[in-house]
Each structure stands twice: as C-alpha cells, then as structure tokens.
Tab-separated table of C-alpha atoms and ligand atoms in Angstrom:
chain	number	residue	atom	x	y	z
P	1	MET	CA	114.050	126.357	44.349
P	2	SER	CA	117.549	127.781	44.503
P	3	ARG	CA	119.956	126.397	47.075
P	4	LYS	CA	120.182	129.793	48.816
P	5	ILE	CA	116.458	129.972	49.404
P	6	ARG	CA	116.393	126.406	50.673
P	7	ILE	CA	119.123	127.191	53.219
P	8	ARG	CA	117.286	130.348	54.299
P	9	LYS	CA	114.063	128.385	54.768
P	10	GLY	CA	115.892	125.763	56.757
P	11	ARG	CA	117.394	128.399	59.037
P	12	MET	CA	114.012	130.051	59.480
P	13	ALA	CA	112.478	126.707	60.514
P	14	ILE	CA	115.222	126.131	63.085
P	15	PHE	CA	114.826	129.695	64.364
P	16	LEU	CA	111.040	129.250	64.777
P	17	LEU	CA	111.542	125.910	66.509
P	18	VAL	CA	113.975	127.490	68.984
P	19	ILE	CA	111.547	130.353	69.667
P	20	ALA	CA	108.631	127.936	70.157
P	21	THR	CA	110.675	125.763	72.540
P	22	LEU	CA	111.774	128.789	74.541
P	23	ALA	CA	108.203	130.101	74.717
P	24	ALA	CA	106.953	126.703	75.911
P	25	ALA	CA	109.705	126.468	78.542
P	26	ILE	CA	108.998	129.995	79.802
P	27	SER	CA	105.238	129.453	80.006
P	28	MET	CA	105.744	126.139	81.856
P	29	ASN	CA	107.993	127.926	84.349
P	30	VAL	CA	105.479	130.733	84.786
P	31	TYR	CA	102.755	128.112	85.315
P	32	PHE	CA	104.774	126.228	87.952
P	33	TYR	CA	105.759	129.507	89.583
P	34	ILE	CA	102.094	130.481	89.878
P	35	ILE	CA	100.823	127.114	91.179
P	36	ASN	CA	103.633	126.992	93.751
P	37	GLN	CA	103.109	130.513	95.084
P	38	PRO	CA	101.799	130.336	98.638
P	39	THR	CA	98.219	131.468	99.039
P	40	GLU	CA	97.849	134.749	100.872
P	41	LEU	CA	96.418	134.173	104.348
P	42	ARG	CA	92.877	135.362	105.060
P	43	GLU	CA	92.553	137.366	108.247
P	44	ALA	CA	91.427	135.191	111.188
P	45	VAL	CA	87.716	135.560	111.930
P	46	SER	CA	86.110	135.411	115.384
P	47	GLU	CA	82.958	133.672	114.172
P	48	VAL	CA	81.407	131.899	111.201
P	49	GLU	CA	77.697	132.696	110.998
P	50	GLY	CA	77.405	132.929	114.768
P	51	ILE	CA	79.650	129.931	115.575
P	52	PRO	CA	82.606	131.180	117.666
P	53	VAL	CA	86.054	130.599	116.152
P	54	ILE	CA	88.872	130.502	118.712
P	55	THR	CA	92.279	131.096	117.177
P	56	ASP	CA	95.021	129.469	119.252
P	57	PHE	CA	97.952	128.727	116.974
P	58	ILE	CA	100.407	125.958	117.773
P	59	PRO	CA	103.921	127.452	118.154
P	60	VAL	CA	105.713	127.670	114.834
P	61	GLU	CA	108.796	125.568	114.010
P	62	THR	CA	107.504	122.602	115.965
P	63	LYS	CA	106.968	119.094	114.601
P	64	GLU	CA	103.261	119.731	114.221
P	65	ARG	CA	103.734	123.152	112.628
P	66	PRO	CA	106.943	123.541	110.599
P	67	GLY	CA	105.590	126.810	109.181
P	68	GLN	CA	106.054	125.889	105.528
P	69	LYS	CA	103.807	128.066	103.323
P	70	ARG	CA	101.990	126.527	100.359
P	71	ARG	CA	99.246	127.086	97.827
P	72	ILE	CA	95.805	125.943	99.097
P	73	GLN	CA	93.951	123.578	96.808
P	74	TYR	CA	91.751	121.383	99.030
P	75	ILE	CA	89.625	121.329	102.144
P	76	VAL	CA	90.170	117.876	103.689
P	77	ILE	CA	87.375	116.582	105.922
P	78	HIS	CA	88.076	114.238	108.846
P	79	GLU	CA	86.473	112.897	111.978
P	80	THR	CA	88.487	112.712	115.204
P	81	GLY	CA	87.544	109.063	115.701
P	82	ASN	CA	87.784	109.898	119.403
P	83	PRO	CA	84.715	108.647	121.311
P	84	GLY	CA	86.092	109.664	124.733
P	85	ARG	CA	83.939	111.786	127.041
P	86	ASN	CA	84.571	115.514	126.539
P	87	ALA	CA	86.728	114.858	123.455
P	88	ASP	CA	85.479	118.150	122.061
P	89	ALA	CA	87.184	120.879	120.027
P	90	ALA	CA	88.759	122.536	123.099
P	91	SER	CA	90.252	119.262	124.312
P	92	HIS	CA	91.734	118.526	120.871
P	93	ASN	CA	93.227	122.018	120.888
P	94	ASN	CA	94.885	121.259	124.240
P	95	TYR	CA	96.121	117.937	122.915
P	96	LEU	CA	97.732	119.566	119.852
P	97	HIS	CA	99.465	122.160	122.045
P	98	GLU	CA	100.757	119.536	124.475
P	99	GLU	CA	102.118	117.316	121.704
P	100	ALA	CA	103.505	120.053	119.411
P	101	GLU	CA	107.114	118.905	119.744
P	102	ASN	CA	106.377	115.196	119.910
P	103	GLN	CA	104.389	114.245	116.827
P	104	GLN	CA	104.119	115.024	113.161
P	105	LYS	CA	100.334	114.873	113.294
P	106	SER	CA	98.299	118.068	113.080
P	107	TRP	CA	95.441	119.839	111.318
P	108	HIS	CA	93.998	123.330	110.961
P	109	TYR	CA	90.546	123.276	112.586
P	110	THR	CA	88.553	121.189	115.050
P	111	VAL	CA	84.775	121.601	114.989
P	112	ASP	CA	82.163	120.530	117.548
P	113	ALA	CA	78.519	121.509	117.966
P	114	ASN	CA	79.356	124.716	119.855
P	115	GLU	CA	82.619	126.128	118.573
P	116	ILE	CA	85.539	125.919	116.195
P	117	TYR	CA	89.230	125.910	117.158
P	118	TYR	CA	91.731	127.244	114.629
P	119	HIS	CA	95.157	125.665	115.285
P	120	ILE	CA	97.410	126.353	112.282
P	121	PRO	CA	97.250	129.180	109.683
P	122	ASP	CA	95.404	128.076	106.542
P	123	ASN	CA	98.358	128.713	104.229
P	124	GLU	CA	100.795	126.424	106.111
P	125	ILE	CA	101.175	122.674	105.706
P	126	ALA	CA	99.958	120.274	108.426
P	127	PHE	CA	99.984	116.487	108.800
P	128	HIS	CA	96.495	115.008	108.632
P	129	ALA	CA	96.054	113.340	105.227
P	130	GLY	CA	98.578	110.527	105.659
P	131	ASP	CA	100.409	111.334	102.418
P	132	GLY	CA	103.663	112.835	103.738
P	133	LEU	CA	105.071	115.661	101.656
P	134	ASP	CA	103.510	114.629	98.341
P	135	LYS	CA	103.689	117.966	96.528
P	136	ASP	CA	100.085	117.840	95.316
P	137	GLY	CA	98.732	115.896	98.292
P	138	GLY	CA	96.369	116.573	101.149
P	139	ASN	CA	99.032	117.599	103.676
P	140	VAL	CA	100.844	119.980	101.360
P	141	ARG	CA	97.782	121.412	99.562
P	142	GLY	CA	94.903	120.878	101.994
P	143	ILE	CA	93.286	122.600	104.956
P	144	GLY	CA	92.490	119.811	107.457
P	145	ILE	CA	89.210	119.982	109.390
P	146	GLU	CA	88.441	117.482	112.180
P	147	MET	CA	84.831	116.934	113.276
P	148	CYS	CA	84.248	115.789	116.865
P	149	ILE	CA	82.319	112.553	117.381
P	150	ASN	CA	82.297	112.354	121.201
P	151	PRO	CA	78.988	110.936	122.467
P	152	GLU	CA	77.673	113.995	124.335
P	153	ASN	CA	78.348	116.201	121.303
P	154	ASP	CA	75.536	116.869	118.806
P	155	PHE	CA	76.975	115.391	115.602
P	156	GLU	CA	74.219	116.799	113.365
P	157	GLN	CA	75.030	120.337	114.551
P	158	THR	CA	78.741	119.578	114.099
P	159	LEU	CA	78.032	118.697	110.455
P	160	ILE	CA	76.185	121.990	109.945
P	161	ASN	CA	79.016	123.963	111.575
P	162	THR	CA	81.607	122.154	109.446
P	163	ALA	CA	79.607	122.818	106.264
P	164	LYS	CA	79.513	126.534	107.144
P	165	LEU	CA	83.251	126.661	107.872
P	166	THR	CA	84.039	124.746	104.661
P	167	ALA	CA	81.883	127.103	102.569
P	168	MET	CA	83.556	130.121	104.172
P	169	LEU	CA	87.024	128.726	103.328
P	170	LEU	CA	86.060	127.855	99.741
P	171	THR	CA	84.896	131.435	99.240
P	172	ALA	CA	87.901	132.974	101.029
P	173	TYR	CA	90.381	131.082	98.850
P	174	ASP	CA	88.410	131.142	95.619
P	175	LEU	CA	88.000	127.339	95.427
P	176	GLU	CA	85.244	125.281	93.796
P	177	ILE	CA	83.059	122.652	95.478
P	178	ASP	CA	85.191	119.829	94.027
P	179	SER	CA	88.036	121.027	96.271
P	180	VAL	CA	86.142	119.465	99.202
P	181	LYS	CA	87.840	116.104	99.825
P	182	LYS	CA	87.723	113.275	102.309
P	183	HIS	CA	90.827	112.079	104.096
P	184	GLU	CA	90.203	108.785	102.267
P	185	ASP	CA	90.894	110.483	98.912
P	186	PHE	CA	94.572	110.916	99.843
P	187	SER	CA	95.648	107.889	101.840
P	188	GLY	CA	92.785	105.427	101.674
P	189	LYS	CA	92.082	105.680	105.425
P	190	HIS	CA	88.377	105.182	106.183
P	191	CYS	CA	87.864	108.789	107.293
P	192	PRO	CA	85.529	110.609	107.920
P	193	ASP	CA	84.399	107.257	109.265
P	194	LEU	CA	80.785	107.949	110.371
P	195	LEU	CA	79.927	109.885	107.218
P	196	LEU	CA	81.334	107.124	105.022
P	197	SER	CA	79.812	104.212	106.973
P	198	THR	CA	76.373	105.791	106.863
P	199	GLY	CA	76.645	106.778	103.182
P	200	ARG	CA	76.288	110.494	103.976
P	201	TRP	CA	79.303	111.981	102.207
P	202	ASP	CA	77.286	113.341	99.243
P	203	GLU	CA	74.755	114.761	101.673
P	204	PHE	CA	77.542	116.653	103.441
P	205	VAL	CA	78.884	118.045	100.145
P	206	GLY	CA	75.297	119.108	99.349
P	207	MET	CA	75.167	120.976	102.680
P	208	VAL	CA	78.352	122.850	101.765
P	209	ARG	CA	76.917	123.664	98.326
P	210	LEU	CA	73.785	125.059	99.955
P	211	GLU	CA	75.868	127.214	102.306
P	212	LEU	CA	77.760	128.598	99.311
P	213	LYS	CA	74.467	129.626	97.703
P	214	THR	CA	73.167	131.368	100.794
P	215	GLU	CA	76.413	133.219	101.564
U	1	LIG	ZN1	91.159	111.704	108.867
C-alpha cells in the first residue's frame, strides 16, 4: 500500500469516527429532549364512568403546587392513612387548600366511594412519593392518587373507583400497565398500607387491567 493511500484511509477513519460521535451526541440530545418534554394536559373530565370528578385546583405557585410541568411516566397509588371520621375526598381537598402555603406535601387526586377530587393538573409535579426532586422519581414523573380509608367509607367501592380512574389516566397518557406503581416503589414507605398488608396489590393491578380491557 502506498503511503498516500494509507494517509487517506487514516483520514477517512477519523472523519467517520467524528461523524459517528456527532450522530450519537445528537441522537442522545434528541432522546433527552423528548423524554423531558412536558406531557400535554388532558382536558379535565366531570366524571369517570359515572363517578363524579370535582376539579378544584390548589392555587399555583404555592408550596404544594409550584406549577413545574413534567413528562408523566407513572400513576402512584397511595392510601390516606387517615382513619378519622369523615376523612373523605372532600375533606382532604379542603385540607390541601388550607395548607397550600405551609407544606410541601400534595397529590393530584383523592378518591372515596362516592367521588373523586382533582387537586393539581396531571402534568405538574406534586409531593407525595417521598423522593424529593429525583428527576425520574415518583414526585417528578408520577400522578399521585390517594384512596380514602375512613371507617364509614366503603373501601371496596373506593378500590373500584380508583381502578377506573387509573385506567382512564393510563389511556389518556398512553401508558402501559407497568406504569402503575405503589408509593413504596419510590421511597420504601409502607403505602398503600391496607392493600400491602392484606396482600391485595396484584389484585388491584388486575382490576386496572380489566378496566383497560372494557374501556
Ligand atoms: Zn403514600
């Protein structure tokens, strides 16, 4: 091989390497750009299969609702852990409104046997998963749903209502069933407590799956 050809081949190899590196860098940037684009907000609904949904957003730019948009990746299931009388969805909505400026603790929906309260737009972060601002965590990427456990509330009906809401959200945001997570998956807190203590988590996920089929 002549020296000239060898030099030309060497230059060609360097040129191809530069092109490949650039292409990789650009596609990584495009990928990160896409996964960090906020999800477009679905229009608020007034009911989910006959269950009333009351939209009553917490004021924006408060501690509970900073208003930061994000891409939605998870539906994070919780229980309120509040066994007080009348600790239903409406009373949790009041609580969130009263405490908006005082606490960095918030979530998107509260569900009881009769109705659903919608507190924070789906495509904004809230503080329910106990993992701060972890960029791929439950707060930043999840929609938080609290199920009421107060004694006069029908918990079985609350589970059905939550499964219907969860299925509706999965469909609205084009997510798969494995996007349904427990609070425990993000911070290790034993939540949703009743479902976990009674070994019913898989049953709940099955209920959501069934709702997806019948939608
Ligand atoms: Zn929780």
